[in-house]
Coordinates of C-alpha atoms and ligand atoms in Angstrom, one line a residue:
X1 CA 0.0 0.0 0.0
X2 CA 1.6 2.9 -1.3
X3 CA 0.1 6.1 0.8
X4 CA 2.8 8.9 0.2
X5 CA 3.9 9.2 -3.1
X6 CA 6.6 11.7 -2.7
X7 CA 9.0 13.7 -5.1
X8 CA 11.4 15.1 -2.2
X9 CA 11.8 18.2 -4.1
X10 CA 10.2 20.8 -1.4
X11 CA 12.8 18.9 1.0
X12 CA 15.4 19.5 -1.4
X13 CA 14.5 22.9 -1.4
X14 CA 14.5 23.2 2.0
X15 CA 18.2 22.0 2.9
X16 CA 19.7 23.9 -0.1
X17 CA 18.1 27.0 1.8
X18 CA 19.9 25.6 5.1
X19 CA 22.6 25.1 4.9
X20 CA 24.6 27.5 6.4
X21 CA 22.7 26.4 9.5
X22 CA 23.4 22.7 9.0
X23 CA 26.9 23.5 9.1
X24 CA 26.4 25.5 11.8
X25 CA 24.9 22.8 14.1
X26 CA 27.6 20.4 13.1
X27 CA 30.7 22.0 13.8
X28 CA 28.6 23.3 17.2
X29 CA 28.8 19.3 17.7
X30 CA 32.0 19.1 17.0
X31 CA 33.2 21.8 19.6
X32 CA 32.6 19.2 22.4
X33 CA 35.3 16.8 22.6
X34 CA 33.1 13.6 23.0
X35 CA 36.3 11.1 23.3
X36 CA 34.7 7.5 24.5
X37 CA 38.1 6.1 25.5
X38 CA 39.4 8.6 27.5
X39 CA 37.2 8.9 31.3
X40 CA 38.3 12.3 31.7
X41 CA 36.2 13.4 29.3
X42 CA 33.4 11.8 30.4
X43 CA 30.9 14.7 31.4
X44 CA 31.3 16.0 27.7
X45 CA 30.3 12.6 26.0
X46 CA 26.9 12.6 28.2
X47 CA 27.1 16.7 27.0
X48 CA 27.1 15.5 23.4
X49 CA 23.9 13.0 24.0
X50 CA 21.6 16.1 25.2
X51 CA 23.0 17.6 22.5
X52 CA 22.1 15.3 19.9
X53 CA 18.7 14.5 21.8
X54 CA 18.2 18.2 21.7
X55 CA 18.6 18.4 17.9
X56 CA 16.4 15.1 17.4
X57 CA 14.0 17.1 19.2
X58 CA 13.9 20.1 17.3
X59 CA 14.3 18.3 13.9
X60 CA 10.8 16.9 14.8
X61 CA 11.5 13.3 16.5
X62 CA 8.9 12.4 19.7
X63 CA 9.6 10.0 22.4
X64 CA 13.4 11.7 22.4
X65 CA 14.7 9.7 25.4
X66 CA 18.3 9.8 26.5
X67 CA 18.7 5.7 27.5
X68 CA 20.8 5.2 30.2
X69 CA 23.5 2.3 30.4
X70 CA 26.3 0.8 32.4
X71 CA 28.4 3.1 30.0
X72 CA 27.3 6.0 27.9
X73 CA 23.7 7.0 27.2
X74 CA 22.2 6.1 23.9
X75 CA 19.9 8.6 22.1
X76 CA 16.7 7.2 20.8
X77 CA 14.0 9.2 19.0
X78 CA 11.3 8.6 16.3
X79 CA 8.3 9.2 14.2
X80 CA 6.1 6.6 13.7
X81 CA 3.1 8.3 11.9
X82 CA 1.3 5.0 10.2
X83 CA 1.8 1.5 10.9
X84 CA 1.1 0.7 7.7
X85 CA 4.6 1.8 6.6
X86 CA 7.7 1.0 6.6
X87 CA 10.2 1.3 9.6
X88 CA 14.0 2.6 9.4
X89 CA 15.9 2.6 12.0
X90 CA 19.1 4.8 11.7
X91 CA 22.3 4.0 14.1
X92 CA 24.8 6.3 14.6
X93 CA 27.7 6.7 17.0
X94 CA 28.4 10.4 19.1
X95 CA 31.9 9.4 20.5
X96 CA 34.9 9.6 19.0
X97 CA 38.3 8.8 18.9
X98 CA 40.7 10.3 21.3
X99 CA 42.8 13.4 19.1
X100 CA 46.0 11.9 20.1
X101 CA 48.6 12.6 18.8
X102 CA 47.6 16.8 19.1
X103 CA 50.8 17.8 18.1
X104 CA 50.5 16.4 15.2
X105 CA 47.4 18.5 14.2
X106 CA 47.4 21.7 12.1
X107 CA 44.3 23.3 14.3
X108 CA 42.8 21.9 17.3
X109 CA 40.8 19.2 17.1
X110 CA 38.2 20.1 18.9
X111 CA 38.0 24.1 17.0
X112 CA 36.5 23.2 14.4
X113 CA 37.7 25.1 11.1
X114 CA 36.7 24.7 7.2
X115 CA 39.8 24.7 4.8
X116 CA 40.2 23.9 1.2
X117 CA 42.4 20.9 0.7
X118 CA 42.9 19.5 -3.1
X119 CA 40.5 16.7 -2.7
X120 CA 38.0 19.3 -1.1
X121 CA 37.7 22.2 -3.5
X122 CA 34.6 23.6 -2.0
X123 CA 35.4 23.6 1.5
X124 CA 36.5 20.1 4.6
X125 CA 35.4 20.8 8.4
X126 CA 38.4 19.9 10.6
X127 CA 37.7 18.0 13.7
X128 CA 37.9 15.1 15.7
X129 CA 34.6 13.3 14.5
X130 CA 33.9 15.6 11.3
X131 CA 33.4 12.5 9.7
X132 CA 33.3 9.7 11.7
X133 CA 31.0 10.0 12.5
X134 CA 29.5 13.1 13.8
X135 CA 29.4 14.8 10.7
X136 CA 27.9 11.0 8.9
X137 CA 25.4 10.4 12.2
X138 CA 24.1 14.5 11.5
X139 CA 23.4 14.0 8.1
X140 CA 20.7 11.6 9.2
X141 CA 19.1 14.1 12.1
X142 CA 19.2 17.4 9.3
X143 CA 17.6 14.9 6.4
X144 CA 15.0 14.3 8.7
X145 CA 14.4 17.9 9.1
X146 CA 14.5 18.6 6.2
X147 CA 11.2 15.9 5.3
X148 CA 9.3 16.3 8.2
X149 CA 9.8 20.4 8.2
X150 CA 8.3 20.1 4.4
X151 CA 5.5 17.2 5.5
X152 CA 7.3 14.9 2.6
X153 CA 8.8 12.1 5.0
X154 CA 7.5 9.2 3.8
X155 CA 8.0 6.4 5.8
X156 CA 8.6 6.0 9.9
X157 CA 11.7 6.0 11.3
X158 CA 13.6 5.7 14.4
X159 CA 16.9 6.8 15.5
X160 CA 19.7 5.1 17.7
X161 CA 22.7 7.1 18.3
X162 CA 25.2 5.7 20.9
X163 CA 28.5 6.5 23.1
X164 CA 30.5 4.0 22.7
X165 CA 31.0 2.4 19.2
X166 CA 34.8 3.7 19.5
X167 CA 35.5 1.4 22.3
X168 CA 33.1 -1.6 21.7
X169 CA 29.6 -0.9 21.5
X170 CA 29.2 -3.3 24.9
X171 CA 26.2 -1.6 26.0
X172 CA 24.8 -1.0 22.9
X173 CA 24.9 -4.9 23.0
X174 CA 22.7 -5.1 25.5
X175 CA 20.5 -2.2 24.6
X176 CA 19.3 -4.6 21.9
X177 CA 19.0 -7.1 23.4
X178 CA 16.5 -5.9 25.9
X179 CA 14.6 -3.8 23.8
X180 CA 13.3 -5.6 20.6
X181 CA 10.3 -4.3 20.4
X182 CA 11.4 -0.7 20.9
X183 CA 13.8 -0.9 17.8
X184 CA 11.1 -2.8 15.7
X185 CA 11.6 -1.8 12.0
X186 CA 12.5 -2.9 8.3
X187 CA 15.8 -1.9 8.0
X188 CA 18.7 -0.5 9.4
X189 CA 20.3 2.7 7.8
X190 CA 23.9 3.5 8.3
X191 CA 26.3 6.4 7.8
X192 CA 29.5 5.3 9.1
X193 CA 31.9 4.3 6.4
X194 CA 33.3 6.0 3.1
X195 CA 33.2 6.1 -0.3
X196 CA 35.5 5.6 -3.2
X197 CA 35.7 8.8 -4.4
X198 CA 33.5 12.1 -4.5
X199 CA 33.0 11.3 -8.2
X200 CA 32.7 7.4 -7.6
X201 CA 30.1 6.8 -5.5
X202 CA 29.7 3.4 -3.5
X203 CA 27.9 1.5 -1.3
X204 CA 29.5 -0.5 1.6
X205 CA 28.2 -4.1 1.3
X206 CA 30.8 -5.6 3.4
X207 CA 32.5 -4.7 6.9
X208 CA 35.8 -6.9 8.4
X209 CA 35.6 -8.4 12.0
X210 CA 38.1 -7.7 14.4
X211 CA 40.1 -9.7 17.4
X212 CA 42.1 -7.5 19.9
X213 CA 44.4 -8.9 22.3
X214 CA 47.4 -7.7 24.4
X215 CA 50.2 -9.5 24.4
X216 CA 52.7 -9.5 27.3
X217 CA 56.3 -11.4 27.4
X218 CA 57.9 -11.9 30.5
X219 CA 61.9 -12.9 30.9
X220 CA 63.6 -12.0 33.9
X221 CA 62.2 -11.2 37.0
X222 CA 63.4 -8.0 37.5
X223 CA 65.4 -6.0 34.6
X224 CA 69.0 -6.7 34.4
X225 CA 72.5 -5.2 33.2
X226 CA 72.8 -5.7 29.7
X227 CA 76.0 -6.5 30.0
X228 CA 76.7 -8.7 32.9
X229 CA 73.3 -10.7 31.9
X230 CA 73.2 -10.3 27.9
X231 CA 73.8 -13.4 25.6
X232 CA 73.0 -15.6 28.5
X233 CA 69.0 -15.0 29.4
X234 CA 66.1 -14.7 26.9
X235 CA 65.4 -10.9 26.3
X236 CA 61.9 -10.3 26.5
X237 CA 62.1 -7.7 23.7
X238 CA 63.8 -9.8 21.1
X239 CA 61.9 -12.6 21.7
X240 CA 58.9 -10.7 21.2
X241 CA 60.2 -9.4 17.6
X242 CA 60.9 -12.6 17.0
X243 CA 57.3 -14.2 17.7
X244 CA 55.6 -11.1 15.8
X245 CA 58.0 -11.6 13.2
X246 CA 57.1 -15.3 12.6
X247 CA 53.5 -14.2 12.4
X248 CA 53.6 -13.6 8.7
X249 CA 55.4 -16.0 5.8
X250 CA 57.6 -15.1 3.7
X251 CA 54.1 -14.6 1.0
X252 CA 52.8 -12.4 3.9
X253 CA 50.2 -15.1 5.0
X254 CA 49.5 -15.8 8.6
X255 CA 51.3 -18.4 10.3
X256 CA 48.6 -18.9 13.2
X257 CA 47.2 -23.1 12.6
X258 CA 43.8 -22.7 11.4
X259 CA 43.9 -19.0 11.3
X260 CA 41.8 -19.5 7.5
X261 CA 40.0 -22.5 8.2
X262 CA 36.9 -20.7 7.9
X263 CA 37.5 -17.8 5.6
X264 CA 34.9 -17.8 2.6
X265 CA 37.4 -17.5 -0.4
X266 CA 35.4 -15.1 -3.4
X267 CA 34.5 -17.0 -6.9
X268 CA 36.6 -15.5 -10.0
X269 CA 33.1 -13.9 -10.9
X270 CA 32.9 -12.0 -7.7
X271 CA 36.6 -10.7 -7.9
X272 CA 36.4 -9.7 -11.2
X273 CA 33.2 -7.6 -10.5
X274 CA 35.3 -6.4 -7.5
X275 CA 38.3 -5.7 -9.9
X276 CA 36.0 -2.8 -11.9
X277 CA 36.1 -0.5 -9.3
X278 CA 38.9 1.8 -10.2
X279 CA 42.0 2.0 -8.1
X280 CA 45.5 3.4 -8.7
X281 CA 48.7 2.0 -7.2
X282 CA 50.3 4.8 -7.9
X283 CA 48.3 7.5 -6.7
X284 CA 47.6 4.9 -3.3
X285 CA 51.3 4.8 -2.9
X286 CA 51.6 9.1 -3.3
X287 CA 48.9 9.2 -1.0
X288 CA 50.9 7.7 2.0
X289 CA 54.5 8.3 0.3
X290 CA 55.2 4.7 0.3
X291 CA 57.7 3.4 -2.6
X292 CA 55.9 0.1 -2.8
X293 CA 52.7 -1.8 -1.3
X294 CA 52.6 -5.0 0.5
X295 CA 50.8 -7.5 1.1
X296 CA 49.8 -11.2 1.3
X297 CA 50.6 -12.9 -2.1
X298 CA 48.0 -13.5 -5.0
X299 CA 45.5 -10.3 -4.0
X300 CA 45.2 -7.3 -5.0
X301 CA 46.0 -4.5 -2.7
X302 CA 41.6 -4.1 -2.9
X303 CA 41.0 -7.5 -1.9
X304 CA 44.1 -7.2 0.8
X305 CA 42.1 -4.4 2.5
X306 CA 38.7 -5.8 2.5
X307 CA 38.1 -9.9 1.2
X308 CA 41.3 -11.1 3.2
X309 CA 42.1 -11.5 7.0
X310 CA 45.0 -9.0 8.5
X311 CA 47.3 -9.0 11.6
X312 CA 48.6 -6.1 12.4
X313 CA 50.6 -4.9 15.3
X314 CA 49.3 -1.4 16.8
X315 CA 51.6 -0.6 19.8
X316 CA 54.8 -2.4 21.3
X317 CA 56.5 -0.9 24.0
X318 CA 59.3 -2.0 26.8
X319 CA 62.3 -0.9 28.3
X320 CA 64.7 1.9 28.1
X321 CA 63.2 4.8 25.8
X322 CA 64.1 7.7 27.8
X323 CA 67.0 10.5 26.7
X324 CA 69.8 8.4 25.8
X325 CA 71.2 5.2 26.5
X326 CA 70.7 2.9 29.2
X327 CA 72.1 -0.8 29.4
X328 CA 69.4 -2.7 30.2
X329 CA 67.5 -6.2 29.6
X330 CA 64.0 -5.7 30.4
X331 CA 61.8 -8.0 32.3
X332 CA 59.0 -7.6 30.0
X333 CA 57.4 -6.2 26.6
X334 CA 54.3 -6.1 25.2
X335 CA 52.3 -5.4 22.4
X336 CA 48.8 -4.8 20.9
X337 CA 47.7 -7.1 17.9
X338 CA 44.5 -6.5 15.5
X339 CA 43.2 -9.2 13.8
X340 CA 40.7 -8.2 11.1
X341 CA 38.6 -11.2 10.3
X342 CA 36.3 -12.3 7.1
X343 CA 33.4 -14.1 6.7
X344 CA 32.9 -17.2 8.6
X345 CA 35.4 -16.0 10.9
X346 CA 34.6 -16.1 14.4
X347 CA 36.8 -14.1 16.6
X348 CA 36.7 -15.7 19.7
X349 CA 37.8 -18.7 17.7
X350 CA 40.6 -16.5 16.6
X351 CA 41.8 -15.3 19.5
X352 CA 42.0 -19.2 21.1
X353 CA 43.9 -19.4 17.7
X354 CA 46.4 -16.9 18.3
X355 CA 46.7 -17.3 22.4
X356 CA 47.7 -21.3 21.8
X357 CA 49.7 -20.3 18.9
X358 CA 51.6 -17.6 20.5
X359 CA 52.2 -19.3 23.8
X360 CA 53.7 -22.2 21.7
X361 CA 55.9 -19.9 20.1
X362 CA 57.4 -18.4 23.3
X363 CA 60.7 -19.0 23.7
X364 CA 62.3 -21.1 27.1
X365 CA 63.2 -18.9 29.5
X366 CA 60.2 -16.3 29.1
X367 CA 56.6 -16.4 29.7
X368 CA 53.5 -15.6 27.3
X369 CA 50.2 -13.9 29.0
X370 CA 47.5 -12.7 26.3
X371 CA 44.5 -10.9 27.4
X372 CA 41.9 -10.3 24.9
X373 CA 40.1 -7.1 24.3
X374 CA 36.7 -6.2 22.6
X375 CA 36.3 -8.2 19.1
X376 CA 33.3 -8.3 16.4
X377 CA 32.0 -10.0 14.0
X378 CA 32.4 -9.5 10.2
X379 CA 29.0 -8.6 7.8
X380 CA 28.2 -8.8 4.8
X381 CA 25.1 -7.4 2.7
X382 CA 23.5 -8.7 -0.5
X383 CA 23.0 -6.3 -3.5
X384 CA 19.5 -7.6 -4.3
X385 CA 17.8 -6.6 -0.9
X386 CA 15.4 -3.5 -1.2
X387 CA 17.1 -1.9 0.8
X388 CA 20.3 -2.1 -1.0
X389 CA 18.1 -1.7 -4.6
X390 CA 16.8 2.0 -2.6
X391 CA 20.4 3.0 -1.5
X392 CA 21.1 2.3 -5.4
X393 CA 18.9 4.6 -6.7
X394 CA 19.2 7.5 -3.9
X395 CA 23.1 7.8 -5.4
X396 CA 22.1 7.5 -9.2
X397 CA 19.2 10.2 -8.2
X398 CA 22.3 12.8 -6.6
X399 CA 25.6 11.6 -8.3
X400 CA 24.4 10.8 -11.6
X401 CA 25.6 7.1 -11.8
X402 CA 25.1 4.0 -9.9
X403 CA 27.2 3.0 -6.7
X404 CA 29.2 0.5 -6.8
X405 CA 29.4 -1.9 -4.4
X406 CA 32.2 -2.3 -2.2
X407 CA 33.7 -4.4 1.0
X408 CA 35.4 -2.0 3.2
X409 CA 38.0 -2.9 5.8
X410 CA 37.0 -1.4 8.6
X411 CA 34.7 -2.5 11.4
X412 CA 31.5 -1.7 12.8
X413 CA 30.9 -4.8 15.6
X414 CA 27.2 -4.0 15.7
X415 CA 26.0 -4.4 12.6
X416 CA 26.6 -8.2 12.7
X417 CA 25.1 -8.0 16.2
X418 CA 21.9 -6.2 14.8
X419 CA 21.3 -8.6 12.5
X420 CA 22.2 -11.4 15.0
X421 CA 19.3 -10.3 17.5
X422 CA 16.8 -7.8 15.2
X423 CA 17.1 -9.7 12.2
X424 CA 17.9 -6.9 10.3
X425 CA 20.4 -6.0 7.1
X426 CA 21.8 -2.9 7.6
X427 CA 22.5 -0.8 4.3
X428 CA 26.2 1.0 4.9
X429 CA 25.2 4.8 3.1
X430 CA 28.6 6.3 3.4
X431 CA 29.8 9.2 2.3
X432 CA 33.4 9.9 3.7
X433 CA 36.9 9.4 1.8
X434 CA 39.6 7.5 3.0
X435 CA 41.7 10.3 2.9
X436 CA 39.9 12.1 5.2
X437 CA 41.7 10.9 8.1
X438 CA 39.6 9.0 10.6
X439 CA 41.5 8.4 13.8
X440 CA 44.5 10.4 12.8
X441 CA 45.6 13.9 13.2
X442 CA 44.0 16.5 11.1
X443 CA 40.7 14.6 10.5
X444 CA 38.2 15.8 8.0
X445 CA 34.8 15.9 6.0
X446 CA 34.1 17.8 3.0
X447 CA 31.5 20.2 2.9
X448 CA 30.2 18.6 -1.1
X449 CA 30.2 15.2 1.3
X450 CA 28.3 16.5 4.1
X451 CA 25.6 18.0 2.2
X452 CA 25.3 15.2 -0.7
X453 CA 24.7 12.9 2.4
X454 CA 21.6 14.8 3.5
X455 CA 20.6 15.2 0.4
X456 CA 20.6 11.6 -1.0
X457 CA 19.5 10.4 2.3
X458 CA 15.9 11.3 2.2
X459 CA 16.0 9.8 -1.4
X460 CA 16.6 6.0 0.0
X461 CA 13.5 6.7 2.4
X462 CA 11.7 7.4 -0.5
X463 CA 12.8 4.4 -2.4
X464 CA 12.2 2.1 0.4
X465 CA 8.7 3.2 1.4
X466 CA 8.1 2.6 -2.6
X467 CA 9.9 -0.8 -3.3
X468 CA 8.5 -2.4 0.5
X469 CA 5.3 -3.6 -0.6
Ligands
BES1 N1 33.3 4.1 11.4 C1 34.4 3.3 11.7 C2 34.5 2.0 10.9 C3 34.7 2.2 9.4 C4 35.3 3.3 8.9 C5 34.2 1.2 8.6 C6 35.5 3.5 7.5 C7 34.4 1.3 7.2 C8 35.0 2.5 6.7 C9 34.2 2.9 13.2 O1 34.0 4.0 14.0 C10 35.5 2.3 13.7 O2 36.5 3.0 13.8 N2 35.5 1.0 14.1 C11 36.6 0.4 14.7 C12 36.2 -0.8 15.5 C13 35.8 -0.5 16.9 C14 35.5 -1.8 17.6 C15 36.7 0.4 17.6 C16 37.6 0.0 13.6 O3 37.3 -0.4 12.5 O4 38.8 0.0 14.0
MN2 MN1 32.5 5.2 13.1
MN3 MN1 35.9 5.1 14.4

């Protein structure tokens, strides 16, 4: 039963005639350093939640509640007008990343200022969050303005914005669990990745998994003179180079026993269609000023970062690394390993993998303790789903050509948990680059982005209340 038929163009009047405000709001957001990790900051990440419920509000949601948890509150709002229709529910996450290292920025993170760069002609907000995903999750809350402001939304919707996607999402977890009926709806919508380029539009149809642990060697008991005790006990540091170093074949595959028992390999068909989407080495490699890629043998450097599992090392630290030297053996090192996983991955599978695996490694005379840390579950979502088919034809409506679909790297934990417990796809809408710096120094979000996103977004709830019969 189709009851709105609805063009969108009074809403796309509306947010062309906005958006000076929009931008406004967002890089008000922006201003409050909403860093999940960090405790210290913990009165402005519940600051940022009345924010956004605030905005939710005024955009026109009801039933704006601020949900507590264990951790950070979770924003909830909607507008359920007919029953009759379709439900999205849009997630989003307020929290970000800590700004570390601020040195290394060119303004302060948490000032927000718009700058040209070459990839952003027309204007990039620079921020902690500008893109992920405060300037992504606002997109959703400005769209729905802009349709309920000029009576054209066409569908219901709820939203669920939460605190703590940068650290784990744990009571997100439970959130769901608890409250099926509450998030009740058809699909889930999701601005929280990238695209391939601002003249290349895609949509995400994959995310990677992750396993986290820690890793801690122990030698001696106490740390010793590198000279009276070198050559004649295990140094906790070298061995540890040693074990991470035997991680990885000489074809750059992982050494862990069993490690790709379960990894779905792709047919030819499906990596050629993945082959189509363009990609440069060259420019990839003056991107980073890198001389060379590398990589595990037989894929491309695509299906490296996206089809195909990773181990990375993210931190290693121990002994001595003060102002100069000191001649020491220390009693113990560490590290932090990723593990980005595939489908049928499981990662607490993975990390009983690597925690047998590395422990066998260890050499006599030192001891191995691993301590896991919040993992995730890959996703994946099919291209013939309405919801997918809607998403489709909201970028050919805005950019002029079909998305293509794409597998990214990264990982959103939730979204196989979503689908785990509500049952529900969701479809990945994002509109960042990679180059705009997510987690690093000097992140950003172009302006063209930004407002493409709001104005494509109310497109796919147009789409979808037409295609769900
Ligand atoms: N939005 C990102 C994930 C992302 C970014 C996916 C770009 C695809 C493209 C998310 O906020 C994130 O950073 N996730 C973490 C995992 C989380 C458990 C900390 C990640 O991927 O490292
Ligand atoms: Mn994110
Ligand atoms: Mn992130």
């Amino acid at each position: 039963m189709i009851k709105r038929e609805i063009s969108m163009s009074n809403t796309q009047v509306f947010i062309s005639e906005n958006k000076e405000r929009f931008l406004e709001e967002l890089i008000d957001l922006l201003r409050i350093p909403s860093v999940s990790a960090d405790p210290s900051f913990s009165k402005d990440v519940n600051k940022t939640a009345d924010e956004v419920a605030k905005r939710l509000t005024e955009a026109g949601a009801e039933n704006v509640e601020i949900c507590q948890t264990e951790g950070y509150p979770i924003v909830y709002g909607d507008k359920i007008f007919d029953a009759s229709l379709p439900t999205i529910l849009v997630y989003g996450h307020y929290d970000v990343q800590p700004a570390d290292p601020i040195e290394l920025w060119d303004s302060p993170a948490f000032e927000p200022v718009v700058k040209t760069t070459e990839i952003h002609p027309e204007g990039a907000i620079f921020a902690r969050g500008a893109c992920d995903d405060k300037g992504q999750m606002f997109m959703h809350v400005k769209a729905f303005e802009s349709m309920m402001k000029t009576d054209e939304l066409p569908c219901n919707v709820k939203f669920m914005i939460e605190g703590e996607e940068e650290v784990g999402s744990m009571n997100l977890g439970i959130f769901v669990k608890n409250n099926h009926e509450k998030l009740k709806a058809d699909v889930i919508l999701i601005s929280d990745t990238g695209m391939l380029a601002n003249d290349v539009p895609s949509v995400t149809t994959g995310l990677r998994g992750l396993s986290y642990v820690e890793v801690e060697v122990t030698g001696p008991n106490r740390d010793l003179h590198s000279g009276l005790y070198g050559g004649c006990v295990a140094n906790p540091i070298n061995a540890l180079a040693k074990m991470i170093a035997s991680l990885h074949d000489e074809n750059n595959h992982i050494t862990i026993p069993g490690f790709y028992d379960k990894v779905v390999d792709l047919s030819d068909e499906e990596r050629a269609e993945m082959a189509k989407a363009p990609f440069s080495k060259e420019a990839y490699c003056t991107a980073l000023d890198i001389a060379d890629v590398m990589g595990e043998a037989g894929y491309t450097t695509p299906e490296r970062g996206s089809i195909r599992p990773t181990l990375d090392v993210n931190g290693i630290w121990g002994g001595y690394i003060g102002e100069g030297a000191k001649t020491v053996i220390a009693s113990k090192a560490y590290a932090k390993i990723s593990m980005r996983l595939v489908p049928d991955q499981d990662p607490e599978e993975i990390t009983n993998l690597f925690l047998t695996h590395f422990n066998s490694i260890a050499p006599a005379g030192t001891k191995v303790k691993v301590t896991p840390h919040h993992g995730g579950e890959p996703a994946v979502t099919p291209i013939d789903s309405i919801g997918y088919k809607a998403a489709s034809m909201a970028y050919e409506k805005t950019f002029g050509k079909k998305p293509i679909p794409v597998r990214s790297g990264g990982s959103i934990p939730i979204v196989a948990m979503f689908e785990k417990e509500l049952g529900l796809k969701s479809i990945l809408m994002g509109f960042g680059l990679d180059s705009d710096a997510i987690h690093s120094p000097n992140e950003h979000y172009g302006l063209f982005n930004y407002f493409r996103g709001i104005e494509t977004i109310p497109y796919f709830y147009s789409y979808f209340t037409k295609l769900h019969k």
